[in-house]
Structure formats: structure tokens, C-alpha cells
């Protein structure tokens, strides 16, 4: 099992039932993992729509949804919806692939972007700690009523997860 698969499984285990997004290479595997573990995926035509739909879903249902976006421009496209959710203290989790190579056309400072709009930036930093970091992101979203950006660095997503 890869880290991306473990992240999808962990979010489903936390109780995530619905994800909204636009699939790209940076979030393809984690989105498929969500679906494989019973999370309903609602495809949007634009990342901004996905973030806005997730915000509305959270407010109306009282459940924590996921927004799944491609790294860099996929995340920037979702920024207005993320900002509205963050300013309104909507509990939701934004999963974004993260290009860590500064030479990549998709590289941006995703932590700074999240902070600038009031979201909480978090990151999966290792295969070993991935599930615990997902659980912490979910705890922050629910317990602190925050919009959390959970960055998923591409090399870590592809790594083997030491499944239990």
C-alpha cells in the first residue's frame, strides 16, 4: 500500500463520507483511495466550485468533507472557496498534491497560501507518520472548527506505507 492509499483509507476511517474535487496527477491516487474506501466523490468542473461545494456541504450536513486538488495551480484555483470556508470556520480538509522541487512548474509555497487565507497548513511528512498526521488534520478540522490544507508531497505519496 502506498502513502496515498493509506491517506484515503485513514480519512474514510475518520468518518469522511464525501469528497469534492478536480482530479489531476498530484491527487489521482489519493482520490481513488478515498473512493475505494467508500467515500463518495463529486467531480467539479473547476477547483473553485469544488471548494465552494465542500464548504456548503459542511455547513448544511455538519459533516467534514474533503476537497481534493492538484498541486500548485489546482490549489490556487480553489483559493477563493478555501478562504471563505476558513473565514467562516468551516471544518473541512483540503488535500493537495505538493510539488517539492522548486524547478517544477507546479511548485508554489502552499503553506504560505493557506496561511494567507486563514486555513491551517499541515503536511504528510513521512510514510511512517502519514496516518497519524491525517488523524491530527481531522482532529484540528473538527475540534477547532478549522479549514485544514493537508499537503501531500508527491514523493511521499508514492512511498510504501508500513501498513499494520
Short mmCIF file of C-alpha atoms in Angstrom, two decimals:
data_model
loop_
_atom_site.label_atom_id
_atom_site.label_comp_id
_atom_site.label_asym_id
_atom_site.label_seq_id
_atom_site.Cartn_x
_atom_site.Cartn_y
_atom_site.Cartn_z
CA UNK A 1 0.00 0.00 0.00
CA UNK A 2 1.26 3.48 -0.85
CA UNK A 3 1.02 6.51 1.39
CA UNK A 4 -1.67 7.95 -0.92
CA UNK A 5 -3.74 4.81 -0.38
CA UNK A 6 -3.16 4.94 3.37
CA UNK A 7 -4.26 8.59 3.48
CA UNK A 8 -7.51 7.78 1.65
CA UNK A 9 -8.17 4.83 3.95
CA UNK A 10 -7.42 6.92 7.05
CA UNK A 11 -9.77 9.73 6.06
CA UNK A 12 -12.56 7.24 5.40
CA UNK A 13 -11.86 5.68 8.81
CA UNK A 14 -12.13 9.14 10.40
CA UNK A 15 -15.66 9.39 9.03
CA UNK A 16 -15.24 11.37 5.82
CA UNK A 17 -18.15 10.42 3.58
CA UNK A 18 -17.91 12.91 0.71
CA UNK A 19 -15.11 14.48 -1.30
CA UNK A 20 -15.31 17.19 -3.94
CA UNK A 21 -12.62 17.99 -6.45
CA UNK A 22 -10.90 18.04 -9.78
CA UNK A 23 -8.53 15.15 -10.35
CA UNK A 24 -5.02 15.68 -11.67
CA UNK A 25 -1.77 13.78 -11.47
CA UNK A 26 -0.99 15.11 -7.98
CA UNK A 27 -4.21 13.91 -6.34
CA UNK A 28 -5.22 10.99 -8.58
CA UNK A 29 -4.11 8.17 -6.28
CA UNK A 30 -5.40 9.67 -3.04
CA UNK A 31 -8.77 10.43 -4.66
CA UNK A 32 -9.02 6.86 -5.95
CA UNK A 33 -8.15 5.61 -2.45
CA UNK A 34 -10.95 7.69 -0.95
CA UNK A 35 -13.43 6.17 -3.40
CA UNK A 36 -12.07 2.66 -2.83
CA UNK A 37 -12.83 3.08 0.87
CA UNK A 38 -16.43 4.20 0.37
CA UNK A 39 -16.10 7.99 0.12
CA UNK A 40 -18.44 9.48 -2.47
CA UNK A 41 -16.55 11.67 -4.95
CA UNK A 42 -18.30 14.64 -6.55
CA UNK A 43 -16.36 15.84 -9.58
CA UNK A 44 -16.37 19.56 -10.24
CA UNK A 45 -15.51 21.44 -13.41
CA UNK A 46 -13.28 23.87 -11.51
CA UNK A 47 -11.44 23.70 -8.20
CA UNK A 48 -13.17 26.88 -7.01
CA UNK A 49 -16.51 25.14 -7.43
CA UNK A 50 -15.24 22.08 -5.58
CA UNK A 51 -14.13 24.16 -2.58
CA UNK A 52 -17.40 26.09 -2.51
CA UNK A 53 -19.44 22.88 -2.75
CA UNK A 54 -17.46 21.35 0.13
CA UNK A 55 -17.99 24.47 2.25
CA UNK A 56 -21.75 24.40 1.62
CA UNK A 57 -21.91 20.64 2.24
CA UNK A 58 -20.12 21.01 5.59
CA UNK A 59 -22.37 23.85 6.70
CA UNK A 60 -25.58 22.04 5.72
CA UNK A 61 -24.71 18.49 6.82
CA UNK A 62 -22.49 19.09 9.84
CA UNK A 63 -20.02 16.57 8.37
CA UNK A 64 -16.38 17.10 7.46
CA UNK A 65 -15.80 16.82 3.70
CA UNK A 66 -12.62 16.68 1.67
CA UNK A 67 -11.61 18.89 -1.22
CA UNK A 68 -9.12 17.10 -3.48
CA UNK A 69 -6.99 19.21 -5.82
CA UNK A 70 -3.88 19.06 -7.95
CA UNK A 71 -0.73 20.73 -6.67
CA UNK A 72 0.10 24.38 -7.41
CA UNK A 73 -2.46 25.81 -9.86
CA UNK A 74 -5.13 23.34 -8.74
CA UNK A 75 -4.80 24.70 -5.23
CA UNK A 76 -4.68 28.33 -6.35
CA UNK A 77 -7.88 27.80 -8.34
CA UNK A 78 -9.60 26.67 -5.13
CA UNK A 79 -8.33 29.59 -3.05
CA UNK A 80 -11.49 31.72 -3.00
CA UNK A 81 -13.61 28.83 -1.74
CA UNK A 82 -10.94 27.85 0.78
CA UNK A 83 -10.73 31.45 2.03
CA UNK A 84 -14.49 31.65 2.52
CA UNK A 85 -14.50 28.34 4.40
CA UNK A 86 -11.55 29.38 6.55
CA UNK A 87 -13.00 32.80 7.40
CA UNK A 88 -16.29 31.12 8.34
CA UNK A 89 -14.53 28.47 10.46
CA UNK A 90 -15.93 25.66 8.34
CA UNK A 91 -14.37 22.33 9.29
CA UNK A 92 -13.06 20.74 6.11
CA UNK A 93 -9.90 19.17 4.78
CA UNK A 94 -8.25 20.24 1.54
CA UNK A 95 -5.98 17.54 0.12
CA UNK A 96 -3.45 18.98 -2.28
CA UNK A 97 -0.63 17.25 -4.04
CA UNK A 98 2.59 19.16 -3.44
CA UNK A 99 5.46 19.59 -5.87
CA UNK A 100 8.51 19.89 -3.64
CA UNK A 101 11.04 20.52 -6.43
CA UNK A 102 11.31 24.30 -6.83
CA UNK A 103 12.08 23.79 -10.53
CA UNK A 104 8.62 22.32 -11.12
CA UNK A 105 6.03 24.45 -12.91
CA UNK A 106 3.62 23.33 -10.20
CA UNK A 107 5.72 24.44 -7.23
CA UNK A 108 4.31 27.20 -5.02
CA UNK A 109 4.58 27.89 -1.31
CA UNK A 110 1.35 26.11 -0.41
CA UNK A 111 1.79 26.73 3.33
CA UNK A 112 2.02 30.48 2.76
CA UNK A 113 -1.06 30.40 0.53
CA UNK A 114 -3.09 28.56 3.18
CA UNK A 115 -1.91 30.88 5.94
CA UNK A 116 -2.70 33.96 3.87
CA UNK A 117 -6.36 32.98 3.57
CA UNK A 118 -6.77 31.75 7.15
CA UNK A 119 -6.54 27.99 6.61
CA UNK A 120 -4.29 25.76 8.72
CA UNK A 121 -1.39 24.33 6.71
CA UNK A 122 -0.37 20.78 7.59
CA UNK A 123 1.69 18.19 5.73
CA UNK A 124 2.23 14.47 5.50
CA UNK A 125 5.97 14.33 6.16
CA UNK A 126 6.75 10.62 6.10
CA UNK A 127 5.30 7.24 5.25
CA UNK A 128 5.62 6.14 8.87
CA UNK A 129 3.70 9.14 10.27
CA UNK A 130 1.12 9.56 7.50
CA UNK A 131 -1.90 8.04 9.25
CA UNK A 132 -1.21 9.90 12.50
CA UNK A 133 -0.83 13.17 10.56
CA UNK A 134 -4.16 12.56 8.78
CA UNK A 135 -5.83 11.91 12.13
CA UNK A 136 -4.34 15.15 13.51
CA UNK A 137 -5.61 17.12 10.49
CA UNK A 138 -9.07 15.68 11.05
CA UNK A 139 -8.89 16.49 14.77
CA UNK A 140 -7.96 20.12 14.01
CA UNK A 141 -10.76 20.44 11.44
CA UNK A 142 -13.39 19.08 13.83
CA UNK A 143 -12.10 20.10 17.24
CA UNK A 144 -11.01 23.61 16.33
CA UNK A 145 -13.57 24.16 13.51
CA UNK A 146 -10.84 24.95 11.01
CA UNK A 147 -10.25 24.53 7.32
CA UNK A 148 -7.07 22.46 7.01
CA UNK A 149 -4.81 22.24 3.98
CA UNK A 150 -3.16 18.83 4.15
CA UNK A 151 -0.21 18.95 1.76
CA UNK A 152 0.73 15.63 0.18
CA UNK A 153 4.26 15.83 -1.25
CA UNK A 154 4.45 13.79 -4.44
CA UNK A 155 7.47 11.65 -3.43
CA UNK A 156 5.87 10.77 -0.09
CA UNK A 157 2.51 9.89 -1.67
CA UNK A 158 4.25 7.29 -3.83
CA UNK A 159 6.24 5.76 -0.96
CA UNK A 160 5.36 2.41 0.55
CA UNK A 161 3.33 2.72 3.73
CA UNK A 162 4.24 0.37 6.59
CA UNK A 163 0.63 -0.89 6.90
CA UNK A 164 -0.45 -2.53 10.09
#
